[in-house]
Amino acid sequence: DIVMTQSQKFMSTSVGDRVSVTCKASQNVGTNVAWYQQKPGQSPKALIYSASYRYSGVPDRFTGSGSGTDFTLTISNVQSEDLAEYFCQQYNSYPLTFGAGTKLELK
Amino acid sequence: EVKLVESGGGLVQPGGSLRLSCATSGFTFTDYYMSWVRQPPGKALEWLGFIRNKANGYTTEYSASVKGRFTISRDNSQSILYLQMNTLRAEDSATYYCARDHYGSKAYWGQGTLVTVSA
């Protein structure tokens, strides 16, 4: 199975900052990576697919990048509503696998 | 508007069975792969499997952790997705989400239904 490693369980940021959440795949997954946002008590919301394509309605301050094994979700000008947990997922091969998540918190 | 609404969760004893449903609306159900994903309390997401669309013969794929115990099916006439869960274990306790796929990513998610396996 492909392991998606989000090495930072928690990240601290301030409103207006730029923050990058990273995800490393244990094997080459091309650009078959998605990113999700999950707020407490809510279901996940899709942000990015194919590593860098934003879903409709997702603010352009969310940017995905990377290919192969290293991927990044960058949030520019962080807003208070962005404080949530972020998960990466690979869909290059079965079983589809998710990262353990990174919680974005206020400093 | 795309809507996914899960139901059928609850408390079940170890070894028991449960069937979850996911009622969908707002899109052409037969055009899409549909998935089940679960999340134990405070833990990460785990993909369980999916069922392909009409063009791909409604075939299924499962994770090893549930293959042989869980079955994904769909009622295309009513746009409902199902997850039949048998031989349930304590470690199956989680919130279960259905999701509509987009080339392997999960574009839309339901609100989830909680399954607790306990004596």
Coordinates of N, CA and C in Angstrom, one line a residue:
Chain A
D1 N 0.8 -1.2 0.0 CA 0.0 0.0 0.0 C 0.9 1.2 0.0
I2 N 0.4 2.3 -0.7 CA 1.1 3.6 -0.7 C 0.8 4.3 0.6
V3 N 1.8 4.7 1.3 CA 1.7 5.5 2.6 C 1.8 7.0 2.2
M4 N 0.8 7.8 2.7 CA 0.9 9.2 2.5 C 1.2 9.8 3.8
T5 N 2.4 10.4 3.9 CA 2.9 10.9 5.2 C 2.8 12.4 5.3
Q6 N 2.0 12.9 6.2 CA 1.9 14.3 6.6 C 2.6 14.4 7.9
S7 N 3.8 14.8 7.8 CA 4.7 14.8 8.9 C 4.4 15.7 10.1
Q8 N 3.7 16.8 9.7 CA 3.3 17.8 10.7 C 1.8 17.5 11.1
K9 N 1.6 17.1 12.4 CA 0.3 16.8 12.9 C -0.4 18.1 13.1
F10 N 0.4 19.1 13.6 CA -0.2 20.5 13.9 C 0.7 21.5 13.3
M11 N 0.1 22.6 12.8 CA 0.8 23.8 12.3 C 0.1 25.0 12.9
S12 N 0.9 25.9 13.3 CA 0.4 27.2 13.9 C 0.6 28.3 12.9
T13 N -0.5 29.1 12.8 CA -0.4 30.2 11.8 C -1.2 31.4 12.4
S14 N -1.1 32.5 11.7 CA -1.9 33.7 12.1 C -2.7 34.1 10.9
V15 N -3.8 34.8 11.1 CA -4.6 35.3 10.0 C -3.7 36.2 9.2
G16 N -3.8 36.0 7.9 CA -3.1 36.8 6.9 C -1.8 36.2 6.5
D17 N -1.3 35.1 7.2 CA -0.1 34.4 6.9 C -0.3 33.5 5.7
R18 N 0.9 33.1 5.2 CA 0.9 32.0 4.1 C 1.4 30.8 4.8
V19 N 0.8 29.7 4.6 CA 1.2 28.4 5.2 C 1.2 27.3 4.2
S20 N 2.1 26.4 4.3 CA 2.2 25.2 3.4 C 2.1 23.9 4.2
V21 N 1.2 23.1 3.8 CA 1.0 21.8 4.4 C 1.6 20.8 3.4
T22 N 2.4 19.9 3.9 CA 3.1 19.0 3.0 C 2.6 17.5 3.2
C23 N 2.8 16.7 2.1 CA 2.4 15.3 2.0 C 3.4 14.6 1.2
K24 N 3.9 13.5 1.7 CA 4.9 12.7 0.9 C 4.4 11.3 0.7
A25 N 4.4 10.9 -0.5 CA 4.0 9.5 -0.9 C 5.1 8.6 -0.8
S26 N 4.9 7.3 -0.4 CA 5.9 6.3 -0.3 C 6.4 5.8 -1.7
Q27 N 5.5 6.1 -2.7 CA 5.9 5.7 -4.1 C 5.4 6.8 -5.0
N28 N 5.9 6.7 -6.2 CA 5.5 7.7 -7.2 C 4.0 7.6 -7.5
V29 N 3.2 8.6 -7.3 CA 1.8 8.6 -7.6 C 1.4 9.6 -8.7
G30 N 2.4 10.1 -9.4 CA 2.2 11.0 -10.5 C 1.6 12.3 -9.9
T31 N 0.4 12.7 -10.5 CA -0.3 13.9 -9.9 C -1.7 13.4 -9.4
N32 N -1.8 12.2 -9.1 CA -3.1 11.6 -8.6 C -3.3 11.8 -7.1
V33 N -3.3 13.1 -6.7 CA -3.4 13.5 -5.3 C -4.5 14.5 -5.2
A34 N -5.3 14.3 -4.1 CA -6.4 15.3 -3.8 C -6.1 15.8 -2.4
W35 N -6.7 16.9 -2.1 CA -6.6 17.5 -0.7 C -8.0 17.9 -0.2
Y36 N -8.2 17.7 1.1 CA -9.5 17.9 1.7 C -9.3 18.7 2.9
Q37 N -10.4 19.5 3.2 CA -10.5 20.2 4.5 C -11.6 19.7 5.3
Q38 N -11.3 19.5 6.6 CA -12.4 19.0 7.5 C -12.4 19.9 8.8
K39 N -13.5 20.5 9.0 CA -13.7 21.2 10.3 C -14.3 20.3 11.3
P40 N -14.2 20.7 12.6 CA -14.7 19.8 13.7 C -16.2 19.6 13.5
G41 N -16.6 18.3 13.6 CA -18.0 17.9 13.5 C -18.6 18.0 12.1
Q42 N -17.7 18.2 11.1 CA -18.2 18.3 9.7 C -17.6 17.2 8.9
S43 N -18.2 16.9 7.7 CA -17.6 16.0 6.8 C -16.5 16.7 6.0
P44 N -15.6 15.9 5.4 CA -14.5 16.5 4.6 C -15.1 17.3 3.4
K45 N -14.4 18.3 3.0 CA -14.7 19.1 1.8 C -13.6 19.0 0.8
A46 N -13.9 18.7 -0.4 CA -12.8 18.6 -1.4 C -12.3 20.0 -1.8
L47 N -11.0 20.1 -1.8 CA -10.3 21.4 -2.2 C -9.6 21.3 -3.6
I48 N -8.8 20.2 -3.7 CA -7.9 20.1 -4.8 C -7.9 18.7 -5.4
Y49 N -7.9 18.5 -6.7 CA -7.7 17.2 -7.3 C -6.6 17.3 -8.4
S50 N -6.1 16.2 -8.8 CA -4.9 16.1 -9.7 C -3.8 17.0 -9.3
A51 N -3.6 17.0 -8.0 CA -2.5 17.8 -7.3 C -2.6 19.3 -7.3
S52 N -3.2 19.8 -8.4 CA -3.1 21.3 -8.5 C -4.4 21.9 -9.0
Y53 N -5.4 21.2 -9.3 CA -6.7 21.7 -9.8 C -7.7 22.0 -8.6
R54 N -8.1 23.2 -8.6 CA -9.1 23.6 -7.6 C -10.5 23.2 -7.9
Y55 N -11.2 22.6 -7.0 CA -12.6 22.4 -7.2 C -13.4 23.7 -7.3
S56 N -14.5 23.6 -8.0 CA -15.3 24.8 -8.2 C -15.8 25.3 -6.8
G57 N -15.6 26.6 -6.7 CA -16.1 27.3 -5.4 C -15.0 27.4 -4.4
V58 N -13.9 26.7 -4.6 CA -12.8 26.8 -3.6 C -12.0 28.1 -3.8
P59 N -11.8 28.9 -2.8 CA -11.1 30.2 -2.9 C -9.7 30.0 -3.5
D60 N -9.3 31.0 -4.3 CA -8.0 30.9 -5.0 C -6.8 31.1 -4.1
R61 N -7.1 31.3 -2.8 CA -5.9 31.3 -1.8 C -5.4 29.9 -1.5
F62 N -6.2 28.9 -1.9 CA -5.8 27.5 -1.8 C -5.1 27.1 -3.1
T63 N -3.8 26.6 -3.0 CA -3.1 26.2 -4.2 C -2.4 24.9 -3.9
G64 N -2.6 23.9 -4.8 CA -1.9 22.7 -4.7 C -0.8 22.6 -5.7
S65 N 0.3 21.9 -5.3 CA 1.4 21.7 -6.2 C 2.1 20.4 -5.9
G66 N 3.0 19.9 -6.8 CA 3.8 18.7 -6.6 C 3.4 17.7 -7.6
S67 N 4.3 16.7 -7.7 CA 4.1 15.5 -8.5 C 5.1 14.5 -8.1
G68 N 4.8 13.2 -8.4 CA 5.7 12.1 -8.0 C 5.5 11.7 -6.6
T69 N 6.3 12.2 -5.7 CA 6.1 11.8 -4.2 C 5.9 13.0 -3.3
D70 N 6.1 14.2 -3.7 CA 6.1 15.3 -2.8 C 5.0 16.3 -3.2
F71 N 4.1 16.6 -2.3 CA 3.0 17.5 -2.6 C 2.8 18.5 -1.5
T72 N 2.3 19.6 -1.9 CA 2.1 20.8 -1.0 C 0.7 21.4 -1.2
L73 N 0.0 21.7 -0.1 CA -1.1 22.6 -0.2 C -0.8 23.9 0.5
T74 N -0.8 25.0 -0.3 CA -0.4 26.3 0.2 C -1.7 27.1 0.4
I75 N -1.8 27.7 1.6 CA -2.9 28.6 1.8 C -2.3 30.0 2.0
S76 N -2.7 30.9 1.1 CA -2.2 32.3 1.2 C -3.2 33.1 1.9
N77 N -2.7 34.1 2.6 CA -3.6 35.0 3.3 C -4.7 34.2 4.1
V78 N -4.2 33.4 5.1 CA -5.0 32.5 5.9 C -6.1 33.3 6.5
Q79 N -7.3 32.8 6.4 CA -8.5 33.4 7.1 C -8.9 32.5 8.3
S80 N -9.7 33.1 9.2 CA -10.0 32.3 10.4 C -10.8 31.1 10.0
E81 N -11.6 31.1 8.9 CA -12.4 30.0 8.5 C -11.5 28.9 8.0
D82 N -10.3 29.1 7.8 CA -9.4 28.1 7.2 C -8.8 27.2 8.3
L83 N -9.0 27.6 9.6 CA -8.5 26.8 10.7 C -9.3 25.5 10.7
A84 N -8.6 24.4 10.4 CA -9.3 23.1 10.1 C -8.2 22.0 10.0
E85 N -8.6 20.8 9.8 CA -7.7 19.7 9.5 C -7.6 19.5 8.0
Y86 N -6.5 19.2 7.5 CA -6.3 19.0 6.0 C -5.7 17.6 5.8
F87 N -6.3 16.9 4.9 CA -5.9 15.6 4.5 C -5.5 15.5 3.1
C88 N -4.4 14.8 2.8 CA -4.1 14.4 1.4 C -4.6 13.0 1.1
Q89 N -4.7 12.7 -0.2 CA -5.1 11.4 -0.6 C -4.5 11.0 -1.9
Q90 N -4.1 9.8 -2.1 CA -3.6 9.4 -3.4 C -4.6 8.5 -4.0
Y91 N -4.8 8.6 -5.4 CA -5.7 7.7 -6.1 C -4.9 7.1 -7.3
N92 N -3.6 7.0 -7.2 CA -2.9 6.4 -8.3 C -3.0 4.9 -8.3
S93 N -3.2 4.2 -7.1 CA -3.3 2.8 -7.1 C -4.1 2.4 -5.9
Y94 N -4.7 1.1 -6.0 CA -5.5 0.6 -4.9 C -4.6 -0.1 -3.9
P95 N -4.9 0.0 -2.6 CA -6.1 0.8 -2.1 C -5.8 2.3 -2.0
L96 N -6.8 3.1 -2.3 CA -6.7 4.5 -2.2 C -6.3 4.8 -0.7
T97 N -5.4 5.7 -0.5 CA -5.0 6.0 0.9 C -4.9 7.5 1.2
F98 N -5.2 7.8 2.5 CA -5.2 9.1 3.0 C -4.0 9.4 3.9
G99 N -3.6 10.6 4.0 CA -2.6 11.0 5.0 C -3.3 11.1 6.3
A100 N -2.5 11.2 7.4 CA -3.0 11.2 8.8 C -3.6 12.6 9.2
G101 N -3.4 13.6 8.3 CA -4.0 14.9 8.6 C -3.0 15.9 9.3
T102 N -3.3 17.1 9.0 CA -2.5 18.2 9.6 C -3.5 19.3 10.1
K103 N -3.5 19.6 11.4 CA -4.4 20.5 11.9 C -3.8 21.9 11.9
L104 N -4.5 22.8 11.3 CA -4.0 24.2 11.3 C -4.6 25.0 12.4
E105 N -3.8 25.6 13.3 CA -4.3 26.2 14.5 C -3.7 27.7 14.5
L106 N -4.4 28.5 15.3 CA -3.9 29.9 15.5 C -2.8 29.9 16.5
K107 N -1.8 30.8 16.2 CA -0.7 31.0 17.1 C -1.2 31.6 18.4
Chain B
E1 N -28.3 21.0 -7.1 CA -27.3 20.9 -6.0 C -27.1 19.4 -5.7
V2 N -25.9 19.0 -5.6 CA -25.5 17.6 -5.3 C -25.8 17.4 -3.8
K3 N -26.5 16.3 -3.5 CA -26.8 16.0 -2.1 C -26.5 14.5 -1.9
L4 N -25.9 14.2 -0.7 CA -25.7 12.8 -0.3 C -26.1 12.7 1.1
V5 N -27.0 11.8 1.5 CA -27.5 11.7 2.8 C -27.4 10.3 3.3
E6 N -26.5 10.0 4.2 CA -26.3 8.7 4.8 C -27.3 8.4 5.9
S7 N -27.7 7.1 6.0 CA -28.5 6.7 7.1 C -28.2 5.2 7.4
G8 N -28.7 4.7 8.6 CA -28.6 3.3 8.9 C -27.6 3.0 10.0
G9 N -26.9 4.0 10.4 CA -25.9 3.8 11.5 C -26.5 3.5 12.8
G10 N -25.7 3.1 13.8 CA -26.3 2.8 15.1 C -25.4 1.9 15.9
L11 N -25.9 1.4 17.0 CA -25.2 0.4 17.8 C -25.4 -1.0 17.4
V12 N -24.4 -1.8 17.2 CA -24.5 -3.2 16.8 C -23.5 -4.0 17.6
Q13 N -23.9 -5.2 17.9 CA -23.0 -6.1 18.7 C -21.9 -6.7 17.8
P14 N -20.7 -7.0 18.4 CA -19.7 -7.6 17.6 C -20.2 -8.9 16.9
G15 N -19.9 -9.1 15.7 CA -20.3 -10.2 14.9 C -21.6 -9.9 14.2
G16 N -22.2 -8.8 14.5 CA -23.5 -8.4 13.8 C -23.4 -7.8 12.5
S17 N -24.5 -7.4 11.9 CA -24.6 -6.9 10.6 C -25.3 -5.6 10.6
L18 N -25.0 -4.7 9.6 CA -25.7 -3.4 9.4 C -25.7 -3.1 8.0
R19 N -26.7 -2.4 7.5 CA -26.7 -1.9 6.1 C -26.9 -0.4 6.2
L20 N -25.9 0.3 5.6 CA -26.0 1.7 5.5 C -26.5 2.1 4.1
S21 N -27.2 3.2 4.1 CA -27.7 3.7 2.8 C -27.2 5.1 2.6
C22 N -27.1 5.5 1.3 CA -26.7 6.9 1.0 C -27.7 7.3 -0.1
A23 N -28.6 8.2 0.2 CA -29.6 8.7 -0.8 C -29.0 9.9 -1.5
T24 N -29.0 9.9 -2.8 CA -28.4 10.9 -3.5 C -29.4 11.7 -4.4
S25 N -29.0 12.9 -4.7 CA -29.9 13.7 -5.6 C -29.0 14.8 -6.2
G26 N -29.5 15.4 -7.3 CA -28.8 16.6 -7.9 C -27.8 16.2 -9.0
F27 N -27.7 15.0 -9.4 CA -26.8 14.6 -10.4 C -27.3 13.2 -11.0
T28 N -26.8 12.9 -12.2 CA -27.1 11.6 -12.8 C -26.4 10.5 -12.2
F29 N -27.0 9.8 -11.3 CA -26.4 8.8 -10.4 C -25.5 7.8 -11.2
T30 N -26.1 7.3 -12.3 CA -25.4 6.2 -13.0 C -24.1 6.6 -13.7
D31 N -23.9 7.9 -13.8 CA -22.7 8.5 -14.5 C -21.5 8.4 -13.6
Y32 N -21.6 8.1 -12.3 CA -20.5 8.3 -11.3 C -20.1 7.1 -10.6
Y33 N -18.8 7.0 -10.3 CA -18.3 6.1 -9.3 C -18.8 6.6 -8.0
M34 N -19.1 5.7 -7.0 CA -19.5 6.1 -5.7 C -18.7 5.3 -4.7
S35 N -18.2 6.0 -3.6 CA -17.3 5.4 -2.6 C -17.9 5.4 -1.2
W36 N -17.3 4.6 -0.4 CA -17.5 4.7 1.0 C -16.2 4.9 1.7
V37 N -16.1 5.8 2.7 CA -15.0 6.2 3.4 C -15.4 6.2 4.9
R38 N -14.5 5.8 5.8 CA -14.9 5.8 7.2 C -13.8 6.6 8.0
Q39 N -14.2 7.0 9.2 CA -13.3 7.8 10.0 C -13.6 7.5 11.5
P40 N -12.7 6.7 12.1 CA -12.9 6.4 13.6 C -12.7 7.8 14.3
P41 N -13.4 7.9 15.5 CA -13.3 9.2 16.2 C -11.9 9.6 16.4
G42 N -11.6 10.9 16.0 CA -10.3 11.5 16.2 C -9.2 10.9 15.4
K43 N -9.6 10.1 14.4 CA -8.5 9.5 13.5 C -8.7 9.9 12.1
A44 N -7.8 9.3 11.3 CA -7.8 9.7 9.9 C -8.9 8.9 9.0
L45 N -9.0 9.4 7.8 CA -9.9 8.8 6.9 C -9.4 7.5 6.3
E46 N -10.3 6.6 6.1 CA -9.9 5.3 5.5 C -10.9 4.9 4.3
W47 N -10.3 4.8 3.2 CA -11.2 4.4 2.0 C -11.5 2.9 2.2
L48 N -12.8 2.6 2.0 CA -13.3 1.2 2.1 C -13.5 0.6 0.7
G49 N -13.9 1.4 -0.2 CA -14.2 0.8 -1.6 C -15.1 1.7 -2.4
F50 N -15.2 1.3 -3.6 CA -16.1 2.0 -4.5 C -16.8 1.1 -5.5
I51 N -17.9 1.6 -6.1 CA -18.6 0.9 -7.1 C -18.6 1.8 -8.4
R52 N -18.2 1.2 -9.5 CA -18.0 2.0 -10.7 C -19.4 2.4 -11.3
N53 N -19.3 3.2 -12.3 CA -20.5 3.7 -13.0 C -21.0 2.8 -14.0
K54 N -22.1 3.2 -14.7 CA -22.8 2.3 -15.7 C -21.8 2.0 -16.8
A55 N -21.0 3.0 -17.3 CA -20.1 2.8 -18.4 C -19.0 1.7 -18.1
N56 N -18.8 1.5 -16.8 CA -17.8 0.6 -16.4 C -18.4 -0.6 -15.6
G57 N -19.6 -0.8 -15.9 CA -20.3 -2.1 -15.5 C -20.6 -2.3 -14.0
Y58 N -20.6 -1.2 -13.3 CA -20.9 -1.2 -11.8 C -20.1 -2.2 -11.1
T59 N -18.9 -2.4 -11.5 CA -18.0 -3.3 -10.7 C -17.4 -2.6 -9.5
T60 N -16.9 -3.4 -8.6 CA -16.4 -2.9 -7.3 C -15.0 -3.1 -7.0
E61 N -14.4 -2.3 -6.1 CA -13.1 -2.5 -5.6 C -13.2 -2.3 -4.1
Y62 N -12.4 -3.0 -3.3 CA -12.5 -2.9 -1.8 C -11.1 -2.8 -1.2
S63 N -11.0 -2.2 0.0 CA -9.8 -2.3 0.7 C -9.7 -3.7 1.3
A64 N -8.4 -4.1 1.6 CA -8.2 -5.4 2.2 C -8.9 -5.6 3.6
S65 N -9.0 -4.5 4.3 CA -9.5 -4.5 5.6 C -11.0 -4.9 5.7
V66 N -11.7 -4.7 4.6 CA -13.2 -5.0 4.6 C -13.6 -6.0 3.5
K67 N -12.7 -6.4 2.6 CA -13.0 -7.3 1.5 C -13.5 -8.6 2.1
G68 N -14.6 -9.1 1.6 CA -15.2 -10.3 2.1 C -16.2 -10.1 3.2
R69 N -16.1 -9.0 3.9 CA -17.1 -8.7 5.0 C -18.1 -7.6 4.6
F70 N -17.6 -6.7 3.8 CA -18.5 -5.5 3.4 C -18.8 -5.7 1.9
T71 N -20.0 -5.2 1.5 CA -20.4 -5.2 0.1 C -21.0 -3.9 -0.3
I72 N -20.5 -3.3 -1.3 CA -21.1 -2.1 -1.9 C -22.0 -2.4 -3.0
S73 N -23.2 -1.8 -3.0 CA -24.1 -2.0 -4.1 C -24.8 -0.7 -4.4
R74 N -25.6 -0.6 -5.4 CA -26.3 0.6 -5.7 C -27.7 0.2 -6.4
D75 N -28.7 1.0 -6.0 CA -30.0 1.0 -6.6 C -30.1 2.1 -7.6
N76 N -29.9 1.9 -8.8 CA -29.8 3.0 -9.8 C -31.2 3.6 -10.1
S77 N -32.2 2.8 -9.9 CA -33.6 3.4 -10.1 C -33.9 4.4 -9.1
Q78 N -33.3 4.3 -7.9 CA -33.7 5.2 -6.8 C -32.5 6.1 -6.4
S79 N -31.4 5.9 -7.1 CA -30.2 6.7 -6.8 C -29.7 6.6 -5.4
I80 N -29.7 5.4 -4.9 CA -29.2 5.1 -3.6 C -28.0 4.1 -3.6
L81 N -27.0 4.5 -2.8 CA -25.8 3.7 -2.6 C -26.0 2.9 -1.3
Y82 N -25.5 1.7 -1.3 CA -25.5 0.9 0.0 C -24.2 0.4 0.4
L83 N -24.1 0.1 1.7 CA -22.9 -0.6 2.2 C -23.4 -1.6 3.2
Q84 N -23.3 -2.9 2.8 CA -23.7 -4.0 3.7 C -22.5 -4.4 4.5
M85 N -22.6 -4.4 5.8 CA -21.5 -4.7 6.6 C -21.8 -5.9 7.5
N86 N -21.0 -7.0 7.4 CA -21.2 -8.2 8.1 C -20.0 -8.5 9.0
T87 N -20.2 -9.4 10.0 CA -19.2 -9.8 10.9 C -18.5 -8.6 11.5
L88 N -19.2 -7.7 12.0 CA -18.6 -6.4 12.5 C -17.8 -6.6 13.7
R89 N -16.7 -5.8 13.8 CA -15.8 -5.8 14.9 C -15.7 -4.5 15.6
A90 N -15.1 -4.4 16.7 CA -15.0 -3.2 17.5 C -14.3 -2.1 16.6
E91 N -13.3 -2.6 15.9 CA -12.5 -1.7 15.1 C -13.2 -1.1 13.9
D92 N -14.4 -1.6 13.6 CA -15.2 -1.0 12.6 C -16.0 0.2 13.1
S93 N -15.9 0.5 14.3 CA -16.6 1.7 14.9 C -16.1 2.9 14.3
A94 N -16.9 3.7 13.7 CA -16.5 4.9 12.9 C -17.7 5.7 12.4
T95 N -17.4 6.9 11.9 CA -18.4 7.6 11.1 C -18.1 7.2 9.7
Y96 N -19.2 6.8 9.0 CA -19.1 6.3 7.6 C -19.7 7.3 6.7
Y97 N -18.9 7.6 5.7 CA -19.3 8.6 4.7 C -19.4 8.0 3.3
C98 N -20.5 8.4 2.6 CA -20.5 8.1 1.2 C -19.9 9.3 0.4
A99 N -19.4 9.1 -0.7 CA -18.8 10.2 -1.5 C -19.0 9.9 -3.0
R100 N -19.1 11.0 -3.7 CA -19.2 10.9 -5.2 C -17.8 11.1 -5.7
D101 N -17.3 10.2 -6.6 CA -16.0 10.3 -7.1 C -15.8 11.3 -8.2
H102 N -14.5 11.7 -8.4 CA -14.1 12.5 -9.5 C -12.7 12.0 -9.8
Y103 N -12.6 11.0 -10.7 CA -11.3 10.4 -11.1 C -10.5 9.9 -9.9
G104 N -11.2 9.3 -8.9 CA -10.5 8.8 -7.7 C -10.5 9.8 -6.6
S105 N -10.6 11.1 -6.8 CA -10.8 12.0 -5.6 C -12.3 12.0 -5.3
K106 N -12.5 12.4 -4.1 CA -13.9 12.4 -3.5 C -14.5 13.8 -3.6
A107 N -15.2 14.1 -4.6 CA -15.7 15.5 -4.9 C -16.7 16.0 -3.9
Y108 N -17.7 15.1 -3.6 CA -18.8 15.4 -2.7 C -18.9 14.4 -1.6
W109 N -19.2 14.8 -0.4 CA -19.4 13.9 0.7 C -20.7 14.1 1.4
G110 N -21.2 13.0 2.0 CA -22.4 13.2 2.8 C -22.0 13.6 4.2
Q111 N -23.0 13.7 5.1 CA -22.7 14.2 6.4 C -22.2 13.1 7.3
G112 N -22.3 11.9 6.9 CA -21.8 10.8 7.7 C -22.9 10.1 8.6
T113 N -22.7 8.9 8.9 CA -23.5 8.2 9.9 C -22.6 7.4 10.8
L114 N -22.9 7.4 12.1 CA -22.0 6.8 13.1 C -22.4 5.4 13.3
V115 N -21.4 4.5 13.3 CA -21.6 3.1 13.6 C -20.7 2.8 14.8
T116 N -21.4 2.2 15.8 CA -20.7 1.8 17.0 C -20.8 0.3 17.2
V117 N -19.7 -0.4 17.3 CA -19.8 -1.9 17.5 C -19.3 -2.2 18.9
S118 N -20.3 -2.6 19.7 CA -20.0 -2.8 21.1 C -21.0 -3.8 21.7
A119 N -20.5 -4.5 22.7 CA -21.4 -5.5 23.4 C -22.2 -4.7 24.5

